[in-house]
PDB file of C-alpha atoms in Angstrom:
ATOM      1  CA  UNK M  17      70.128  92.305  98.093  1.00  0.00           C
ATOM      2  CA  UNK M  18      69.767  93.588  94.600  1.00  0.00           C
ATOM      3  CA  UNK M  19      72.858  94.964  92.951  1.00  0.00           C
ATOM      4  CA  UNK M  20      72.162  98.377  93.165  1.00  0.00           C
ATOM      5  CA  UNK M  21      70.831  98.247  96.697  1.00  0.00           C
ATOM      6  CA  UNK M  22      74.426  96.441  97.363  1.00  0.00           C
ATOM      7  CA  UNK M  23      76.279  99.061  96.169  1.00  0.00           C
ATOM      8  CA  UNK M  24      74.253 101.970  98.284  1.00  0.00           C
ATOM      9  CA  UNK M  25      75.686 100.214 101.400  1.00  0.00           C
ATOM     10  CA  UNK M  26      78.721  98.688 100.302  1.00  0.00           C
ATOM     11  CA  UNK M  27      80.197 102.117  98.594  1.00  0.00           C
ATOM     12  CA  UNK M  28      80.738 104.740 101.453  1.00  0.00           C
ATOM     13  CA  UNK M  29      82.410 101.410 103.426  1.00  0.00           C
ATOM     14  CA  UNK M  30      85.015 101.157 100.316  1.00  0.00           C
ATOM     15  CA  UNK M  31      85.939 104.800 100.674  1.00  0.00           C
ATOM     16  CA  UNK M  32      86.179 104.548 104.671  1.00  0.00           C
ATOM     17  CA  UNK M  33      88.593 101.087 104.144  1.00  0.00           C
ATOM     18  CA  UNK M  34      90.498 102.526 101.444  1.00  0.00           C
ATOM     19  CA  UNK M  35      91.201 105.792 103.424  1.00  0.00           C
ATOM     20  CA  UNK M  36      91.657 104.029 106.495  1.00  0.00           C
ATOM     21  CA  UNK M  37      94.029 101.715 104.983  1.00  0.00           C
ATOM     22  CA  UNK M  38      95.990 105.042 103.627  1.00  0.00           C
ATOM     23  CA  UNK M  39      96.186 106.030 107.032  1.00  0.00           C
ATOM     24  CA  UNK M  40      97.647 103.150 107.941  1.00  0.00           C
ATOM     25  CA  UNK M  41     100.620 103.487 105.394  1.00  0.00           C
ATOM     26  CA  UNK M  42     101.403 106.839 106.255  1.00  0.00           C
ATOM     27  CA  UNK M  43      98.490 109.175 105.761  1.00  0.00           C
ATOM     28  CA  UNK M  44      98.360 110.676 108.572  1.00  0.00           C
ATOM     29  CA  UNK M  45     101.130 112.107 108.131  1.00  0.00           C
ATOM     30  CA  UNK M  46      99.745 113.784 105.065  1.00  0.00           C
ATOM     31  CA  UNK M  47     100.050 116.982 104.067  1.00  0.00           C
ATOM     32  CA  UNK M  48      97.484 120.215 104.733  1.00  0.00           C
ATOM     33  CA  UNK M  49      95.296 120.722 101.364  1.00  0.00           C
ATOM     34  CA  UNK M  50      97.130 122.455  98.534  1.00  0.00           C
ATOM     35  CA  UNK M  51      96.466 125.946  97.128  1.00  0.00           C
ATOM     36  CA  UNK M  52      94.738 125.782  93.694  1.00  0.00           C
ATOM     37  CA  UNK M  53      97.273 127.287  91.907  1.00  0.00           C
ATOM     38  CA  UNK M  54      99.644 124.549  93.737  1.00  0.00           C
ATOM     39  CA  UNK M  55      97.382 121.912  93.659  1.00  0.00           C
ATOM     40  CA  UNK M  56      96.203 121.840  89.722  1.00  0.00           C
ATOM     41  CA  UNK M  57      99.884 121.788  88.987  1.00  0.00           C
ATOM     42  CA  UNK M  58     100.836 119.512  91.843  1.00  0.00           C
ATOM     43  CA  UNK M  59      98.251 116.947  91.761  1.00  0.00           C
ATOM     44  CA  UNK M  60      98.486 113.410  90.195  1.00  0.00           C
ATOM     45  CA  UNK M  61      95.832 111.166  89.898  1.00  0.00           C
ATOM     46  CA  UNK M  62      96.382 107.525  91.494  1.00  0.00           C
ATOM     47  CA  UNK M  63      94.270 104.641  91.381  1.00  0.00           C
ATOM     48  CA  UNK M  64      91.483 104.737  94.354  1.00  0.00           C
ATOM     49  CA  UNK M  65      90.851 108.415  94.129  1.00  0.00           C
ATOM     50  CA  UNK M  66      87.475 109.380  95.002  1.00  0.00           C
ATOM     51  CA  UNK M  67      85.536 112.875  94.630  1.00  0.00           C
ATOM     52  CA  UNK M  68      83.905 114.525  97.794  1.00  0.00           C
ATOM     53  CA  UNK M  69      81.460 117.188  96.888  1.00  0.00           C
ATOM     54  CA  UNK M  70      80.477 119.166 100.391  1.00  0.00           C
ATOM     55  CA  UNK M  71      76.991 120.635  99.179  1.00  0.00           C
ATOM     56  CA  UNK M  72      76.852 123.030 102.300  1.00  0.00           C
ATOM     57  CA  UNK M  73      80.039 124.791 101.938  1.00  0.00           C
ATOM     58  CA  UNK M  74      80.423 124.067  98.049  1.00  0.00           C
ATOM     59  CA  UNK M  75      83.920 122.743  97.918  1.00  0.00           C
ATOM     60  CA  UNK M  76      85.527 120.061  96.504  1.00  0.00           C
ATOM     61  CA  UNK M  77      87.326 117.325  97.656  1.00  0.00           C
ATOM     62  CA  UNK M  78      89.627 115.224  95.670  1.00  0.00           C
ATOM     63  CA  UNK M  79      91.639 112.582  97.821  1.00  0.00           C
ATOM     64  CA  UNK M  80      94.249 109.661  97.492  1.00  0.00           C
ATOM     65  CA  UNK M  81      93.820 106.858  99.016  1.00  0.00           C
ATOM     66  CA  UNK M  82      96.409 107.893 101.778  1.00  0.00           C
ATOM     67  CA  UNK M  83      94.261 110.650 102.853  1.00  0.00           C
ATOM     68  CA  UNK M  84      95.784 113.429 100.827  1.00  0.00           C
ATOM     69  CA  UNK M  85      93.641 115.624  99.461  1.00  0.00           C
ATOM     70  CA  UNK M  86      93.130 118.805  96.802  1.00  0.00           C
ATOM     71  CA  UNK M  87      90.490 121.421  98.112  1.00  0.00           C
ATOM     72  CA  UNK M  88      88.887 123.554  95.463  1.00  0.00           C
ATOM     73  CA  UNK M  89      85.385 125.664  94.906  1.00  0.00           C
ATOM     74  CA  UNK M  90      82.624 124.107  92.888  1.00  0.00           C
ATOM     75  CA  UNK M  91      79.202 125.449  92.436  1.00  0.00           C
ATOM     76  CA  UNK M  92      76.502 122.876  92.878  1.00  0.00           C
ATOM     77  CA  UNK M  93      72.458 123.303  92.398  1.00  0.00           C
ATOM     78  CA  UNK M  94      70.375 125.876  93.039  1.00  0.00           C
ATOM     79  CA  UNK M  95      68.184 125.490  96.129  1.00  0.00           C
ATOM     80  CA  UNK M  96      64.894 126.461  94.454  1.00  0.00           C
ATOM     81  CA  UNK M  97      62.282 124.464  91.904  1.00  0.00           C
ATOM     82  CA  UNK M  98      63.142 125.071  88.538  1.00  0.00           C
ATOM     83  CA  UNK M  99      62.130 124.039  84.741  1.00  0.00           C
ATOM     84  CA  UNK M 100      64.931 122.977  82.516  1.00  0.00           C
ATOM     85  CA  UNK M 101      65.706 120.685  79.492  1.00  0.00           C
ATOM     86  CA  UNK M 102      61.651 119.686  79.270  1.00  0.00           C
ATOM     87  CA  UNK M 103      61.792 118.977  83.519  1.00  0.00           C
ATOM     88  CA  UNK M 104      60.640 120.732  86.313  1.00  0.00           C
ATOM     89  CA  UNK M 105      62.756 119.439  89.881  1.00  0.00           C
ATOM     90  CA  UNK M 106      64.200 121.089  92.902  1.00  0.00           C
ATOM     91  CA  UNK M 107      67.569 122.089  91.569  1.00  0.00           C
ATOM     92  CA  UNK M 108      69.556 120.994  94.447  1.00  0.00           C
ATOM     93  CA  UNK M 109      72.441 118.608  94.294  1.00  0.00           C
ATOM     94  CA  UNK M 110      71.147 115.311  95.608  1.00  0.00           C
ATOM     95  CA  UNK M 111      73.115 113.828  98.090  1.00  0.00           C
ATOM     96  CA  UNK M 112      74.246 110.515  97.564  1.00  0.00           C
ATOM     97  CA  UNK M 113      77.272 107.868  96.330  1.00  0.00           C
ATOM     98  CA  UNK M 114      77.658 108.171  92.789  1.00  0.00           C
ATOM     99  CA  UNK M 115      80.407 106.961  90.371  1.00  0.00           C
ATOM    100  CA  UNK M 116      81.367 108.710  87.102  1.00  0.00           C
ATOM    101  CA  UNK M 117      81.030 105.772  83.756  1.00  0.00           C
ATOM    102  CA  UNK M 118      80.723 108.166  81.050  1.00  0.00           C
ATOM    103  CA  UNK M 119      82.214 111.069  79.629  1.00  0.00           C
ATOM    104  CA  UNK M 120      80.260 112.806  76.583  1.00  0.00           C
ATOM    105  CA  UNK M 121      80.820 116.245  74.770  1.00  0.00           C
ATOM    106  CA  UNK M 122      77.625 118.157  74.950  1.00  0.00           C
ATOM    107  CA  UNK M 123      76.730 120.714  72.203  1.00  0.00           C
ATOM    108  CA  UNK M 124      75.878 123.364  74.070  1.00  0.00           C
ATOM    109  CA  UNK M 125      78.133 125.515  74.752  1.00  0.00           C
ATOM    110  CA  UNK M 126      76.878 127.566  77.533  1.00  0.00           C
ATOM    111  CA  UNK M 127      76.010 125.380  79.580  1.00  0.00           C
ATOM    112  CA  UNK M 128      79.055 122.916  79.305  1.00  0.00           C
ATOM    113  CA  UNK M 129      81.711 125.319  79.057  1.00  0.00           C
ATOM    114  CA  UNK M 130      83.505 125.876  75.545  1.00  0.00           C
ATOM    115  CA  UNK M 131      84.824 121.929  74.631  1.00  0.00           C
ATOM    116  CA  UNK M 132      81.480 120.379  76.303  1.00  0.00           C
ATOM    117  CA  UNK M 133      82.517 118.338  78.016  1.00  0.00           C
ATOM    118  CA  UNK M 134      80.131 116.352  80.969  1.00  0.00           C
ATOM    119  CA  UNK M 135      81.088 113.773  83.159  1.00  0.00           C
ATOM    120  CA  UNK M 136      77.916 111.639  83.513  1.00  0.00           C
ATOM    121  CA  UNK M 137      76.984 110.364  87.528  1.00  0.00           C
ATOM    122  CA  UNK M 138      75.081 107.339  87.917  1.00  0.00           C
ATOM    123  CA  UNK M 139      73.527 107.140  91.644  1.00  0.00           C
ATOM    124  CA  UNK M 140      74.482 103.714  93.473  1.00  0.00           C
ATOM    125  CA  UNK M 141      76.699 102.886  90.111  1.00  0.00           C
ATOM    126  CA  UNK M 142      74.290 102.046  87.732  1.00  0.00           C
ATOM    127  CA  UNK M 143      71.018 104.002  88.347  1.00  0.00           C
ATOM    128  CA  UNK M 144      71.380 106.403  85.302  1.00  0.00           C
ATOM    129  CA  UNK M 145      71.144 110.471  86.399  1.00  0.00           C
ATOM    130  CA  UNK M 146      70.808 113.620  84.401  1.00  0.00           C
ATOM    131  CA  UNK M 147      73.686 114.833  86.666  1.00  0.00           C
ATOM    132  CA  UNK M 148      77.234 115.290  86.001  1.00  0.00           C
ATOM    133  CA  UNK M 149      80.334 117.640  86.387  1.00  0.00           C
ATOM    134  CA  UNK M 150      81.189 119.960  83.766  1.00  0.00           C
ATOM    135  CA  UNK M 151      81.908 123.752  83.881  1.00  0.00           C
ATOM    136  CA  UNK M 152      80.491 126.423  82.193  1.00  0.00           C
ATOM    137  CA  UNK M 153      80.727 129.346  80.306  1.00  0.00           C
ATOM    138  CA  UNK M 154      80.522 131.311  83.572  1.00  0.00           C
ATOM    139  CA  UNK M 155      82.331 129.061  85.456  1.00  0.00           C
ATOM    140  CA  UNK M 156      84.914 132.159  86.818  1.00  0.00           C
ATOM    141  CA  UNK M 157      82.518 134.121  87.802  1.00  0.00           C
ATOM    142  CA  UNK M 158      79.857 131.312  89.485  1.00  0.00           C
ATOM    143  CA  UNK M 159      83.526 129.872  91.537  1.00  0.00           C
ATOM    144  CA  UNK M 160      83.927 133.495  92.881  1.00  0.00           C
ATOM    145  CA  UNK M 161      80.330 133.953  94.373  1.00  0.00           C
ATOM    146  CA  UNK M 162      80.325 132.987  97.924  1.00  0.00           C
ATOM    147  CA  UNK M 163      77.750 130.582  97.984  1.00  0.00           C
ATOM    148  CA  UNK M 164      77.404 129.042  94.676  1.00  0.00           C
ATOM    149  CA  UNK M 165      74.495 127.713  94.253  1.00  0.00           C
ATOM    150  CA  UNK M 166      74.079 128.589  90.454  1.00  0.00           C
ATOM    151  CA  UNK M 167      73.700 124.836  88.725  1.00  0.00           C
ATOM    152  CA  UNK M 168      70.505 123.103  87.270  1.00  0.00           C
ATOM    153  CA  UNK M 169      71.563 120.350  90.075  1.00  0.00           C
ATOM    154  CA  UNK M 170      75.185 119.245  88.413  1.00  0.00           C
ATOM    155  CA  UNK M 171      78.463 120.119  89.869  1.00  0.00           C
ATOM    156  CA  UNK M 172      80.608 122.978  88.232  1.00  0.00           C
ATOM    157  CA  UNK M 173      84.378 123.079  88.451  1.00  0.00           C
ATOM    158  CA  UNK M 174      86.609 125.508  86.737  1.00  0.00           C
ATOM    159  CA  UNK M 175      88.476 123.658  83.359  1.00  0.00           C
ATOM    160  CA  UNK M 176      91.635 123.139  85.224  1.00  0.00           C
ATOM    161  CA  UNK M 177      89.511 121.262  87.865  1.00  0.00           C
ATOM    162  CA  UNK M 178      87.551 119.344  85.209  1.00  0.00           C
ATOM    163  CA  UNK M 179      90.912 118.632  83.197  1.00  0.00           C
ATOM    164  CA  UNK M 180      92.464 116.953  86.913  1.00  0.00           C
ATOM    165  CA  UNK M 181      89.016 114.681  86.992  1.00  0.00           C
ATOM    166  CA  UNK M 182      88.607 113.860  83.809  1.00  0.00           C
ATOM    167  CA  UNK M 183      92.603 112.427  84.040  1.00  0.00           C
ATOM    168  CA  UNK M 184      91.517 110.816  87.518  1.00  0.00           C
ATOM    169  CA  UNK M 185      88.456 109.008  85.700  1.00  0.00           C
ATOM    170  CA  UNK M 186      90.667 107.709  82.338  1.00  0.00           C
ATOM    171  CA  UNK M 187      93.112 106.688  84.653  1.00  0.00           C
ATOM    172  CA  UNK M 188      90.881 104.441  86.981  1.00  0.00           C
ATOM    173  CA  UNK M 189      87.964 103.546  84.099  1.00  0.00           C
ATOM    174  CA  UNK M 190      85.931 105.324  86.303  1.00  0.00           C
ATOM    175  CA  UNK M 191      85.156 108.410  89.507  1.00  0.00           C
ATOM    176  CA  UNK M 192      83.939 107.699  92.690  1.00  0.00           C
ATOM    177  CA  UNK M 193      82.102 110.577  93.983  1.00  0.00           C
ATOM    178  CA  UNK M 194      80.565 111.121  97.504  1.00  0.00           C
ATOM    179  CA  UNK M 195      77.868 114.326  97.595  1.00  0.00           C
ATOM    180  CA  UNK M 196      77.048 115.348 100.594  1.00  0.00           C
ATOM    181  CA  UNK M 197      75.861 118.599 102.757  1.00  0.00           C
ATOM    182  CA  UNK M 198      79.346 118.751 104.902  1.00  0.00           C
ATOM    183  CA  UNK M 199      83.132 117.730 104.481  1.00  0.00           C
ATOM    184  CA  UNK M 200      84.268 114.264 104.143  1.00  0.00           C
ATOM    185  CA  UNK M 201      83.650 113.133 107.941  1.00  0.00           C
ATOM    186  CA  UNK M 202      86.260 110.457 107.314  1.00  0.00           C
ATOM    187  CA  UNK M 203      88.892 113.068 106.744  1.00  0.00           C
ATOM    188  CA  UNK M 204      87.781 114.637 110.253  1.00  0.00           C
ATOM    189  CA  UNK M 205      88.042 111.349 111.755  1.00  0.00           C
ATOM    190  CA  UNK M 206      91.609 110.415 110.468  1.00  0.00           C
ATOM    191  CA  UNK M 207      92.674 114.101 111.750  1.00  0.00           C
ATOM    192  CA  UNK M 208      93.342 115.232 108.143  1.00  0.00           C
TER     193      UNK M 208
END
C-alpha cells in the first residue's frame, strides 16, 4: 500500500485503539461533556487528542484519549455549489480523516477572523487541502444559527475554540481530525 492509502485505513483504527485503550484506564467513567463556558476554561490539551467534526448536527468534538470530551458548535460548509478564491466546488465539508500540519495567518480579515489565523487539513495526512479551521469575522453570529452551514467548505469555531486547538496542535506537533455526517460512533460505543 502506498503511504497515503496506509494512512486512510490505518487512521480511524488509531483513534478507536487510543480511545479504547482510555476506556480501559478509566474512561468510562468519564465525565458528561462540559458547558462551553466550563469547558474553554476547563479544558487542557493532552497528547492523543483528536478533533471530531459531526457535519450533520454541526458540533464539535474534542476528546482525550480516555474518552473525555468538550462539545461545542462549529459551522461547517454550505450545502450548495459555489465560486470562491478562483474555484467553483460543492461547498460542503468533505468527510474524511484529516490531520492538522500547518498553521498560517491569512490576510484577510473577514474571512479568517481578526488575527487570521487558519489551521491547514491535509486529507489522509499528507494529501494537501484548501480546508482548514479558522473563525471568522461573523463567527458569533454563524455559531448561533441553528444549522450552520455558512463556510466555503472549512470548519468555523468561535476564537476561544480556535485558541483550545491551536494549543492542542503546538502541544502534539500536530491535530487529528475525524469529519464526518454524525457523532463520534466510538463515543456511542464506549457509552460516553
Amino acid at each position: 500500500m502506498e503511504g497515503g492509502h496506509f494512512w486512510y485505513y490505518v487512521l480511524p483504527l488509531y483513534f478507536l485503539a487510543t480511545l479504547l485503550v482510555g476506556a480501559t484506564l478509566g474512561g468510562a467513567m468519564a465525565p458528561s461533556p462540559l458547558s462551553l463556558e466550563d469547558g474553554v476554561r476547563a479544558w487542557r490539551p493532552q497528547q492523543g487528542d483528536i478533533l471530531h467534526v459531526n457535519t450533520e448536527e454541526n458540533l464539535g468534538y474534542l476528546i482525550h484519549p480516555d474518552g473525555r470530551r468538550f462539545v461545542f458548535r462549529v459551522a461547517t460548509g454550505q450545502k450548495r455549489a459555489v465560486r470562491y478564491i478562483g474555484l467553483s466546488y460543492f461547498a460542503a465539508t468533505p468527510e474524511g480523516n484529516w490531520v492538522v500540519k500547518s498553521h498560517h495567518i491569512q490576510g484577510d480579515r473577514i474571512t479568517y477572523g481578526p488575527e487570521g489565523h487558519f489551521l491547514r487539513m491535509y486529507k489522509n495526512l499528507d494529501e494537501y487541502s484548501h480546508y482548514g479551521i479558522h473563525t471568522h469575522a461573523s463567527a458569533d453570529s454563524m455559531l448561533r444559527e441553528k444549522d450552520r452551514y455558512a463556510s466555503m467548505g472549512c470548519v468555523i469555531v468561535s476564537d476561544a475554540i480556535l485558541d483550545l486547538l491551536e494549543r492542542t496542535y503546538v502541544l502534539n506537533g500536530q491535530l487529528l481530525v475525524v469529519t464526518a455526517s454524525g457523532p463520534p460512533e466510538y463515543l456511542l460505543a464506549m457509552g460516553k
